Coordinates of N, CA and C in Angstrom, one line a residue:
M1 N 43.4 -24.3 6.0 CA 43.2 -24.8 7.1 C 41.6 -25.4 7.1
L2 N 41.6 -27.0 7.5 CA 40.4 -27.5 7.1 C 39.1 -27.4 8.3
R3 N 38.4 -27.0 7.9 CA 37.4 -26.5 9.2 C 36.5 -27.8 9.0
N4 N 35.7 -28.7 10.5 CA 35.1 -29.7 10.5 C 34.0 -29.1 11.7
M5 N 32.9 -28.6 11.3 CA 31.9 -28.5 12.2 C 30.8 -29.1 12.1
F6 N 30.3 -29.2 13.1 CA 28.5 -29.9 13.4 C 28.1 -29.4 14.2
R7 N 26.7 -28.9 13.7 CA 25.2 -28.6 14.7 C 25.3 -29.8 15.9
W8 N 25.3 -29.3 17.0 CA 25.0 -30.2 18.3 C 23.8 -31.5 17.9
G9 N 24.0 -32.5 18.2 CA 22.5 -33.3 17.7 C 22.3 -33.7 16.3
R10 N 22.9 -33.4 15.6 CA 22.7 -33.8 14.2 C 23.8 -34.4 13.3
G11 N 25.1 -33.8 13.8 CA 25.9 -34.8 12.9 C 26.1 -34.2 11.3
K12 N 25.2 -32.8 11.3 CA 25.5 -32.4 10.0 C 26.4 -31.5 9.8
A13 N 27.3 -31.6 8.8 CA 28.3 -30.4 8.2 C 27.6 -28.8 8.2
V14 N 28.3 -28.3 8.8 CA 27.8 -26.4 8.5 C 28.6 -25.9 7.4
T15 N 27.8 -25.1 6.8 CA 28.7 -24.2 5.5 C 28.9 -23.0 6.6
Q16 N 30.1 -22.7 6.1 CA 30.8 -21.2 6.9 C 30.2 -20.2 5.9
C17 N 29.9 -19.0 6.7 CA 29.4 -17.6 6.3 C 30.5 -17.0 5.4
S18 N 30.0 -16.5 4.2 CA 31.4 -15.8 3.3 C 31.3 -14.5 3.1
C19 N 30.4 -13.9 4.2 CA 30.2 -12.5 4.1 C 31.7 -11.5 5.0
E20 N 31.8 -10.5 4.9 CA 32.8 -9.9 5.4 C 32.2 -8.6 5.8
P21 N 32.3 -8.3 7.4 CA 32.7 -9.6 8.5 C 31.4 -10.6 8.6
E22 N 32.0 -11.6 9.0 CA 31.2 -12.6 9.4 C 29.6 -12.0 10.1
W23 N 28.9 -13.2 9.6 CA 27.8 -13.0 10.4 C 27.0 -11.6 10.9
Q24 N 26.6 -10.9 9.7 CA 26.4 -9.7 10.0 C 24.8 -9.5 10.4
G25 N 24.1 -10.3 10.0 CA 22.4 -10.6 10.6 C 22.0 -11.5 10.8
L26 N 21.5 -12.3 11.8 CA 20.9 -13.5 11.6 C 19.4 -13.4 11.3
Y27 N 18.9 -14.4 11.0 CA 17.2 -14.6 10.9 C 17.0 -16.1 10.8
T28 N 15.5 -16.3 11.2 CA 15.3 -17.7 11.1 C 13.5 -17.7 10.2
E29 N 13.3 -18.9 10.1 CA 12.2 -19.1 9.3 C 11.0 -19.8 10.5
I30 N 9.7 -18.8 10.6 CA 8.6 -19.4 11.4 C 7.5 -19.5 10.6
D31 N 6.9 -20.5 10.3 CA 5.3 -20.7 9.2 C 5.9 -19.4 8.0
G32 N 6.8 -19.5 7.8 CA 7.2 -19.2 6.3 C 7.4 -17.4 6.4
Q33 N 7.7 -16.9 7.7 CA 7.8 -15.7 7.8 C 9.6 -15.1 8.4
R34 N 9.9 -14.9 7.9 CA 10.9 -14.4 8.6 C 11.1 -13.8 9.8
Q35 N 12.0 -14.0 10.8 CA 11.8 -13.9 12.2 C 13.7 -13.3 12.5
L36 N 13.8 -11.9 13.3 CA 15.3 -11.9 13.5 C 15.7 -12.7 14.8
A37 N 17.2 -13.1 14.7 CA 17.7 -14.0 15.7 C 18.8 -13.0 15.8
L38 N 19.1 -13.9 17.1 CA 20.5 -13.0 17.6 C 21.3 -14.2 18.3
P39 N 22.4 -13.8 18.4 CA 23.5 -14.9 18.9 C 23.9 -14.6 20.6
R40 N 23.6 -15.7 21.4 CA 23.5 -16.1 22.5 C 24.5 -16.8 23.0
D41 N 24.6 -16.9 24.4 CA 25.7 -17.6 25.4 C 25.0 -19.3 25.3
E42 N 23.9 -18.9 25.0 CA 23.1 -20.8 25.4 C 22.1 -20.7 24.3
M43 N 21.8 -21.7 23.6 CA 20.6 -22.1 22.8 C 19.3 -21.9 23.5
A44 N 18.1 -20.9 23.1 CA 17.1 -21.0 23.5 C 16.5 -21.9 23.3
T45 N 15.5 -22.4 24.5 CA 14.5 -23.6 24.7 C 13.7 -24.0 23.2
I46 N 13.2 -22.5 23.1 CA 12.5 -23.1 22.0 C 12.8 -23.3 20.7
V47 N 13.8 -22.6 20.3 CA 14.9 -23.2 19.1 C 15.2 -24.4 19.2
G48 N 15.6 -25.1 20.4 CA 15.6 -26.9 20.1 C 14.5 -27.5 20.0
Y49 N 13.2 -26.9 20.8 CA 12.2 -27.3 20.6 C 11.5 -27.5 19.3
L50 N 11.8 -26.3 18.8 CA 11.2 -26.3 17.5 C 11.9 -27.2 16.1
D51 N 13.2 -27.2 16.4 CA 14.1 -27.9 15.5 C 14.6 -26.6 14.5
L52 N 14.7 -25.0 15.1 CA 14.7 -24.1 14.2 C 16.4 -24.3 13.9
T53 N 16.3 -23.4 12.8 CA 17.8 -23.2 12.2 C 17.8 -21.7 12.2
A54 N 19.2 -21.0 12.4 CA 19.3 -19.4 12.1 C 20.4 -19.5 10.7
H55 N 20.0 -18.4 10.1 CA 21.0 -18.2 9.1 C 21.2 -16.8 8.6
C56 N 22.8 -16.8 8.1 CA 22.9 -15.3 7.8 C 22.2 -14.9 6.7
A57 N 22.1 -13.4 7.5 CA 21.3 -12.3 6.4 C 21.6 -12.3 5.1
G58 N 22.8 -12.1 4.8 CA 23.8 -11.8 3.6 C 23.9 -12.8 2.7
C59 N 24.4 -14.3 3.3 CA 25.0 -15.1 2.3 C 23.8 -16.3 2.6
G60 N 23.0 -16.5 4.1 CA 22.2 -17.7 3.8 C 23.2 -18.9 4.5
A61 N 24.1 -18.8 4.9 CA 24.8 -19.9 5.8 C 24.0 -20.2 7.0
E62 N 23.9 -21.4 7.4 CA 23.4 -21.8 8.8 C 24.4 -21.3 9.9
Y63 N 23.7 -20.8 10.7 CA 24.6 -20.7 11.8 C 25.0 -21.5 12.9
P64 N 25.9 -21.7 13.3 CA 26.5 -23.0 14.1 C 26.8 -23.0 15.4
K65 N 26.6 -21.5 16.0 CA 26.6 -21.6 17.4 C 25.2 -21.3 18.0
P66 N 25.3 -21.2 19.4 CA 23.9 -21.2 20.2 C 23.3 -19.8 19.9
W67 N 21.9 -19.6 19.6 CA 21.1 -18.5 19.2 C 19.6 -18.3 19.9
G68 N 19.0 -17.3 19.8 CA 17.7 -17.2 20.3 C 16.7 -16.1 19.3
L69 N 15.5 -16.1 19.7 CA 14.6 -14.9 19.1 C 14.7 -13.8 19.4
A70 N 14.8 -12.5 18.8 CA 14.8 -11.4 19.2 C 13.3 -11.1 19.8
S71 N 13.4 -10.2 20.7 CA 12.3 -9.6 21.3 C 11.6 -8.9 20.2
K72 N 10.3 -8.8 20.3 CA 9.4 -7.7 19.2 C 9.7 -6.1 20.1

Protein backbone atom coordinates (compact mmCIF):
# COMPACT_ATOMS: atom_id res chain seq x y z
CA MET A 1 0.00 0.00 0.00
CA LEU A 2 1.44 3.34 -1.04
CA ARG A 3 1.10 6.09 1.54
CA ASN A 4 1.42 9.64 0.36
CA MET A 5 1.21 11.91 3.39
CA PHE A 6 2.01 15.59 3.54
CA ARG A 7 2.26 18.11 6.36
CA TRP A 8 -0.32 20.85 6.06
CA GLY A 9 1.02 24.01 4.46
CA ARG A 10 4.40 22.55 3.51
CA GLY A 11 3.90 20.02 0.74
CA LYS A 12 6.67 17.96 2.38
CA ALA A 13 6.60 14.15 2.42
CA VAL A 14 6.38 12.64 5.92
CA THR A 15 8.31 9.56 7.07
CA GLN A 16 6.21 6.86 8.71
CA CYS A 17 6.91 5.75 12.29
CA SER A 18 8.74 2.41 12.36
CA CYS A 19 8.04 1.67 16.04
CA GLU A 20 5.70 -1.06 17.26
CA PRO A 21 3.25 0.21 18.39
CA GLU A 22 3.52 3.46 16.46
CA TRP A 23 4.10 6.87 18.09
CA GLN A 24 5.03 5.64 21.58
CA GLY A 25 6.10 9.13 22.62
CA LEU A 26 6.50 12.53 21.00
CA TYR A 27 8.96 15.36 21.49
CA THR A 28 9.88 18.67 19.91
CA GLU A 29 13.01 20.79 20.29
CA ILE A 30 12.91 24.38 21.48
CA ASP A 31 16.19 26.28 21.87
CA GLY A 32 18.11 22.99 21.64
CA GLN A 33 16.14 21.34 24.46
CA ARG A 34 13.70 18.46 24.08
CA GLN A 35 10.14 19.20 25.17
CA LEU A 36 7.36 16.65 25.61
CA ALA A 37 4.67 16.86 22.91
CA LEU A 38 1.20 15.30 22.94
CA PRO A 39 -1.32 14.45 20.18
CA ARG A 40 -4.30 16.86 19.99
CA ASP A 41 -7.52 17.24 18.05
CA GLU A 42 -6.19 20.44 16.45
CA MET A 43 -2.75 21.98 16.05
CA ALA A 44 -1.75 24.27 18.92
CA THR A 45 -1.41 27.91 17.84
CA ILE A 46 2.13 28.24 19.21
CA VAL A 47 3.24 25.18 17.24
CA GLY A 48 2.16 26.74 13.94
CA TYR A 49 3.45 30.19 14.86
CA LEU A 50 6.94 28.89 15.73
CA ASP A 51 6.84 26.32 12.87
CA LEU A 52 7.77 23.50 15.27
CA THR A 53 7.74 19.82 14.39
CA ALA A 54 7.10 16.85 16.66
CA HIS A 55 9.04 13.60 16.33
CA CYS A 56 8.66 10.04 17.56
CA ALA A 57 10.82 9.47 20.65
CA GLY A 58 11.69 5.98 19.37
CA CYS A 59 12.58 6.29 15.68
CA GLY A 60 12.64 10.06 15.15
CA ALA A 61 9.95 10.13 12.42
CA GLU A 62 8.13 13.45 12.04
CA TYR A 63 4.61 13.32 13.51
CA PRO A 64 2.10 14.20 10.74
CA LYS A 65 -0.99 14.92 12.85
CA PRO A 66 -2.01 17.82 15.12
CA TRP A 67 -0.09 18.10 18.39
CA GLY A 68 0.76 20.55 21.16
CA LEU A 69 3.25 21.03 23.96
CA ALA A 70 2.65 19.12 27.20
CA SER A 71 2.08 21.15 30.37
CA LYS A 72 4.95 21.15 32.83
